CSV table of C-alpha atoms in Angstrom, one decimal:
chain,number,residue,atom,x,y,z
E,284,UNK,CA,0.0,0.0,0.0
E,285,UNK,CA,1.1,3.3,-0.7
E,286,UNK,CA,1.8,6.2,1.7
E,287,UNK,CA,-1.2,8.1,0.1
E,288,UNK,CA,-3.4,5.1,0.5
E,289,UNK,CA,-2.6,4.9,3.9
E,290,UNK,CA,-3.6,8.5,4.6
E,291,UNK,CA,-6.9,8.2,2.7
E,292,UNK,CA,-7.7,5.0,4.8
E,293,UNK,CA,-6.7,6.8,8.1
E,294,UNK,CA,-8.9,9.8,7.1
E,295,UNK,CA,-12.1,7.7,6.4
E,296,UNK,CA,-11.2,5.9,10.0
E,297,UNK,CA,-11.0,9.0,12.0
E,298,UNK,CA,-14.4,10.5,10.0
E,299,UNK,CA,-16.1,7.5,10.7
E,300,UNK,CA,-14.9,7.4,14.6
E,301,UNK,CA,-15.2,11.3,15.0
E,302,UNK,CA,-18.9,12.1,16.3
E,303,UNK,CA,-21.1,14.0,14.1
E,304,UNK,CA,-21.0,18.1,14.3
E,305,UNK,CA,-22.8,20.1,16.5
E,306,UNK,CA,-25.5,21.2,14.1
E,307,UNK,CA,-26.3,17.6,12.9
E,308,UNK,CA,-26.8,16.5,16.5
E,309,UNK,CA,-29.1,19.4,17.2
E,310,UNK,CA,-31.3,18.5,14.0
E,311,UNK,CA,-31.3,14.6,15.4
E,312,UNK,CA,-31.8,15.7,19.0
E,313,UNK,CA,-34.8,18.2,17.9
E,314,UNK,CA,-36.5,15.8,16.0
E,315,UNK,CA,-36.8,13.3,18.7
E,316,UNK,CA,-37.5,15.7,21.6
E,317,UNK,CA,-40.1,17.6,19.5
E,318,UNK,CA,-42.5,14.5,20.2
E,319,UNK,CA,-41.6,14.2,23.8
E,320,UNK,CA,-42.2,17.9,24.5
E,321,UNK,CA,-45.4,17.6,22.9
E,322,UNK,CA,-46.4,14.8,24.9
E,323,UNK,CA,-45.2,16.4,27.9
E,324,UNK,CA,-47.2,19.7,27.1
E,325,UNK,CA,-50.4,17.6,26.6
E,326,UNK,CA,-49.7,16.0,30.1
E,327,UNK,CA,-49.3,19.3,31.6
E,328,UNK,CA,-52.4,20.6,29.9
E,329,UNK,CA,-54.2,17.7,31.3
E,330,UNK,CA,-52.8,17.9,34.7
E,331,UNK,CA,-53.7,21.7,34.9
E,332,UNK,CA,-57.3,21.1,33.6
E,333,UNK,CA,-57.5,18.2,36.4
E,334,UNK,CA,-56.3,20.7,38.7
E,335,UNK,CA,-58.6,23.2,38.0
E,336,UNK,CA,-61.6,20.6,38.3
E,337,UNK,CA,-60.4,19.3,41.6
E,338,UNK,CA,-60.3,22.8,43.1
E,339,UNK,CA,-63.9,23.6,41.7
E,340,UNK,CA,-65.1,20.5,43.4
E,341,UNK,CA,-63.2,21.5,46.5
E,342,UNK,CA,-64.7,24.7,46.4
E,343,UNK,CA,-68.0,23.3,46.0
E,344,UNK,CA,-67.6,21.0,48.8
E,345,UNK,CA,-66.4,23.5,51.1
E,346,UNK,CA,-69.4,25.7,50.3
E,347,UNK,CA,-71.9,22.7,51.0
E,348,UNK,CA,-69.8,22.1,54.3
E,349,UNK,CA,-70.5,25.5,55.2
E,350,UNK,CA,-74.0,25.4,54.5
E,351,UNK,CA,-74.7,22.3,56.3
E,352,UNK,CA,-72.8,23.7,59.4
E,353,UNK,CA,-74.8,26.7,59.3
E,354,UNK,CA,-78.2,24.7,58.8
E,355,UNK,CA,-77.0,22.7,62.1
E,356,UNK,CA,-76.5,25.6,63.9
E,357,UNK,CA,-79.7,27.0,62.8
E,358,UNK,CA,-81.5,23.6,63.6
E,359,UNK,CA,-79.9,23.7,67.4
E,360,UNK,CA,-81.0,27.1,67.9
E,361,UNK,CA,-84.3,26.7,66.9
E,362,UNK,CA,-84.6,23.6,68.9
E,363,UNK,CA,-83.4,25.1,71.9
E,364,UNK,CA,-85.8,28.0,71.4
E,365,UNK,CA,-88.7,25.5,71.0
E,366,UNK,CA,-87.7,23.5,74.1
E,367,UNK,CA,-87.5,26.6,76.2
E,368,UNK,CA,-91.0,27.8,74.5
E,369,UNK,CA,-92.3,24.2,75.6
E,370,UNK,CA,-90.9,24.6,79.0
E,371,UNK,CA,-92.3,27.9,79.6
E,372,UNK,CA,-95.9,26.8,78.5
E,373,UNK,CA,-95.5,24.0,80.7
E,374,UNK,CA,-94.8,26.4,83.8
E,375,UNK,CA,-97.6,28.3,82.8
E,376,UNK,CA,-100.1,25.3,82.7
E,377,UNK,CA,-98.7,24.3,86.2
E,378,UNK,CA,-98.9,27.9,87.9
E,379,UNK,CA,-102.6,28.7,86.3
E,380,UNK,CA,-104.1,26.3,89.1
E,381,UNK,CA,-102.1,27.8,91.7
E,382,UNK,CA,-103.1,31.3,91.2
E,383,UNK,CA,-106.6,30.4,91.8
E,384,UNK,CA,-105.5,29.0,95.3
E,385,UNK,CA,-103.8,32.2,95.7
E,386,UNK,CA,-106.9,34.3,95.1
E,387,UNK,CA,-109.1,32.1,97.4
E,388,UNK,CA,-106.4,32.7,100.2
E,389,UNK,CA,-106.7,36.2,99.5
E,390,UNK,CA,-110.3,36.2,99.9
E,391,UNK,CA,-110.2,33.9,103.2
E,392,UNK,CA,-107.5,36.6,104.8
E,393,UNK,CA,-110.3,39.3,103.9
E,394,UNK,CA,-113.2,37.8,105.6
E,395,UNK,CA,-110.9,36.9,108.7
E,396,UNK,CA,-109.9,40.8,109.1
E,397,UNK,CA,-113.7,41.8,109.0
E,398,UNK,CA,-115.0,38.7,111.2
E,399,UNK,CA,-114.2,36.2,113.8
E,400,UNK,CA,-111.0,34.3,112.4
E,401,UNK,CA,-112.5,31.3,113.5
E,402,UNK,CA,-114.9,31.6,110.5
E,403,UNK,CA,-112.1,31.1,107.9
E,404,UNK,CA,-111.4,27.6,108.8
E,405,UNK,CA,-113.9,26.4,106.6
E,406,UNK,CA,-112.8,28.7,103.9
E,407,UNK,CA,-109.2,27.4,104.2
E,408,UNK,CA,-110.3,23.8,104.0
E,409,UNK,CA,-112.2,24.7,101.0
E,410,UNK,CA,-109.2,26.2,99.4
E,411,UNK,CA,-107.1,23.1,100.2
E,412,UNK,CA,-109.6,20.9,98.7
E,413,UNK,CA,-109.5,23.0,95.7
E,414,UNK,CA,-105.7,22.9,95.8
E,415,UNK,CA,-105.7,19.3,96.1
E,416,UNK,CA,-108.2,19.1,92.9
E,417,UNK,CA,-105.7,21.4,91.0
E,418,UNK,CA,-103.0,19.3,91.9
E,419,UNK,CA,-105.0,16.1,90.7
E,420,UNK,CA,-105.6,17.7,87.6
E,421,UNK,CA,-101.7,17.9,86.8
E,422,UNK,CA,-101.3,14.3,87.8
E,423,UNK,CA,-99.8,15.0,91.2
E,424,UNK,CA,-101.2,12.6,93.9
E,425,UNK,CA,-100.6,13.2,97.6
E,426,UNK,CA,-98.7,10.4,99.5
E,427,UNK,CA,-97.8,10.0,103.3
E,428,UNK,CA,-101.0,9.9,105.2
E,429,UNK,CA,-100.9,8.9,109.0
E,430,UNK,CA,-101.1,5.2,109.5
E,431,UNK,CA,-99.9,4.3,106.1
E,432,UNK,CA,-97.4,1.8,105.7
E,433,UNK,CA,-93.8,3.4,105.8
E,434,UNK,CA,-92.1,2.8,102.0
E,435,UNK,CA,-88.4,4.1,101.9
E,436,UNK,CA,-88.9,4.7,98.4
E,437,UNK,CA,-91.7,7.1,99.0
E,438,UNK,CA,-91.1,8.5,102.3
E,439,UNK,CA,-88.5,10.1,104.2
E,440,UNK,CA,-88.4,9.2,108.1
E,441,UNK,CA,-87.2,12.0,110.0
E,442,UNK,CA,-87.0,9.8,113.2
E,443,UNK,CA,-88.7,6.5,114.6
E,444,UNK,CA,-90.9,6.7,117.8
E,445,UNK,CA,-91.3,3.8,119.9
E,446,UNK,CA,-95.0,2.0,120.5
E,447,UNK,CA,-96.4,-1.0,122.1
E,448,UNK,CA,-99.2,-1.5,119.6
E,449,UNK,CA,-97.8,-4.3,117.1
E,450,UNK,CA,-100.2,-3.2,114.6
E,451,UNK,CA,-98.8,0.3,114.5
E,452,UNK,CA,-95.2,-0.9,113.9
E,453,UNK,CA,-93.7,0.5,110.6
E,454,UNK,CA,-96.3,2.8,110.1
E,455,UNK,CA,-96.4,6.5,109.8
E,456,UNK,CA,-97.0,8.4,113.1
E,457,UNK,CA,-96.9,12.0,111.8
E,458,UNK,CA,-96.3,13.8,108.9
E,459,UNK,CA,-94.4,16.7,108.8
E,460,UNK,CA,-94.6,17.1,105.0
E,461,UNK,CA,-96.8,15.6,102.3
E,462,UNK,CA,-95.2,13.9,99.4
E,463,UNK,CA,-96.3,13.7,95.7
E,464,UNK,CA,-96.1,11.3,92.9
E,465,UNK,CA,-97.0,12.0,89.4
E,466,UNK,CA,-97.5,9.0,86.8
E,467,UNK,CA,-95.7,6.8,89.5
E,468,UNK,CA,-92.6,8.9,89.7
E,469,UNK,CA,-91.7,10.5,93.0
E,470,UNK,CA,-91.9,14.0,92.7
E,471,UNK,CA,-91.2,14.8,96.4
E,472,UNK,CA,-91.0,12.1,99.3
E,473,UNK,CA,-93.0,12.5,102.3
E,474,UNK,CA,-91.4,13.5,105.5
E,475,UNK,CA,-92.6,11.5,108.4
E,476,UNK,CA,-92.2,10.3,111.9
E,477,UNK,CA,-92.3,6.5,111.8
E,478,UNK,CA,-93.5,3.9,114.4
E,479,UNK,CA,-90.3,1.6,115.3
E,480,UNK,CA,-90.7,-1.9,114.3
């Protein structure tokens, strides 16, 4: 081989081993990256659209939550007002019968000032009977009568007194304060003295 042939072969080898120039590489890379850039741009656009949708849904859910909470607060306030009105109406209906007793006692005291005080006893007894009727209309029953069997669920024994009568043992000797039950529920226990057993 001649010297010139060797140089040509070396030049060809060098060209095949040398990388392509920068402009050739950019053209090749640009063609490959164009499709990747388009794909990334599409993905970015899709993600931005999804984010906008999610933000809108979150805003709607937050609005619904705030409205539901406001509705619940309003419901609680109305329920408390209704309960208060019902309680007030219940108190009014309980007080009305007592007001008639108040009026009757006022009339009895007016008569006592004008005449003999002993004459008001039948009037006071009548007022007491009227009060018991009014309490009965409210469902209140008086408990704790003298001679009644002592029941610790209904009566409060203040003290016990001795007795020789075996029939009286365990019964009420004296009533200091009447008790009341309403529909089998104790409202106030009777405060009593009990004969010892």
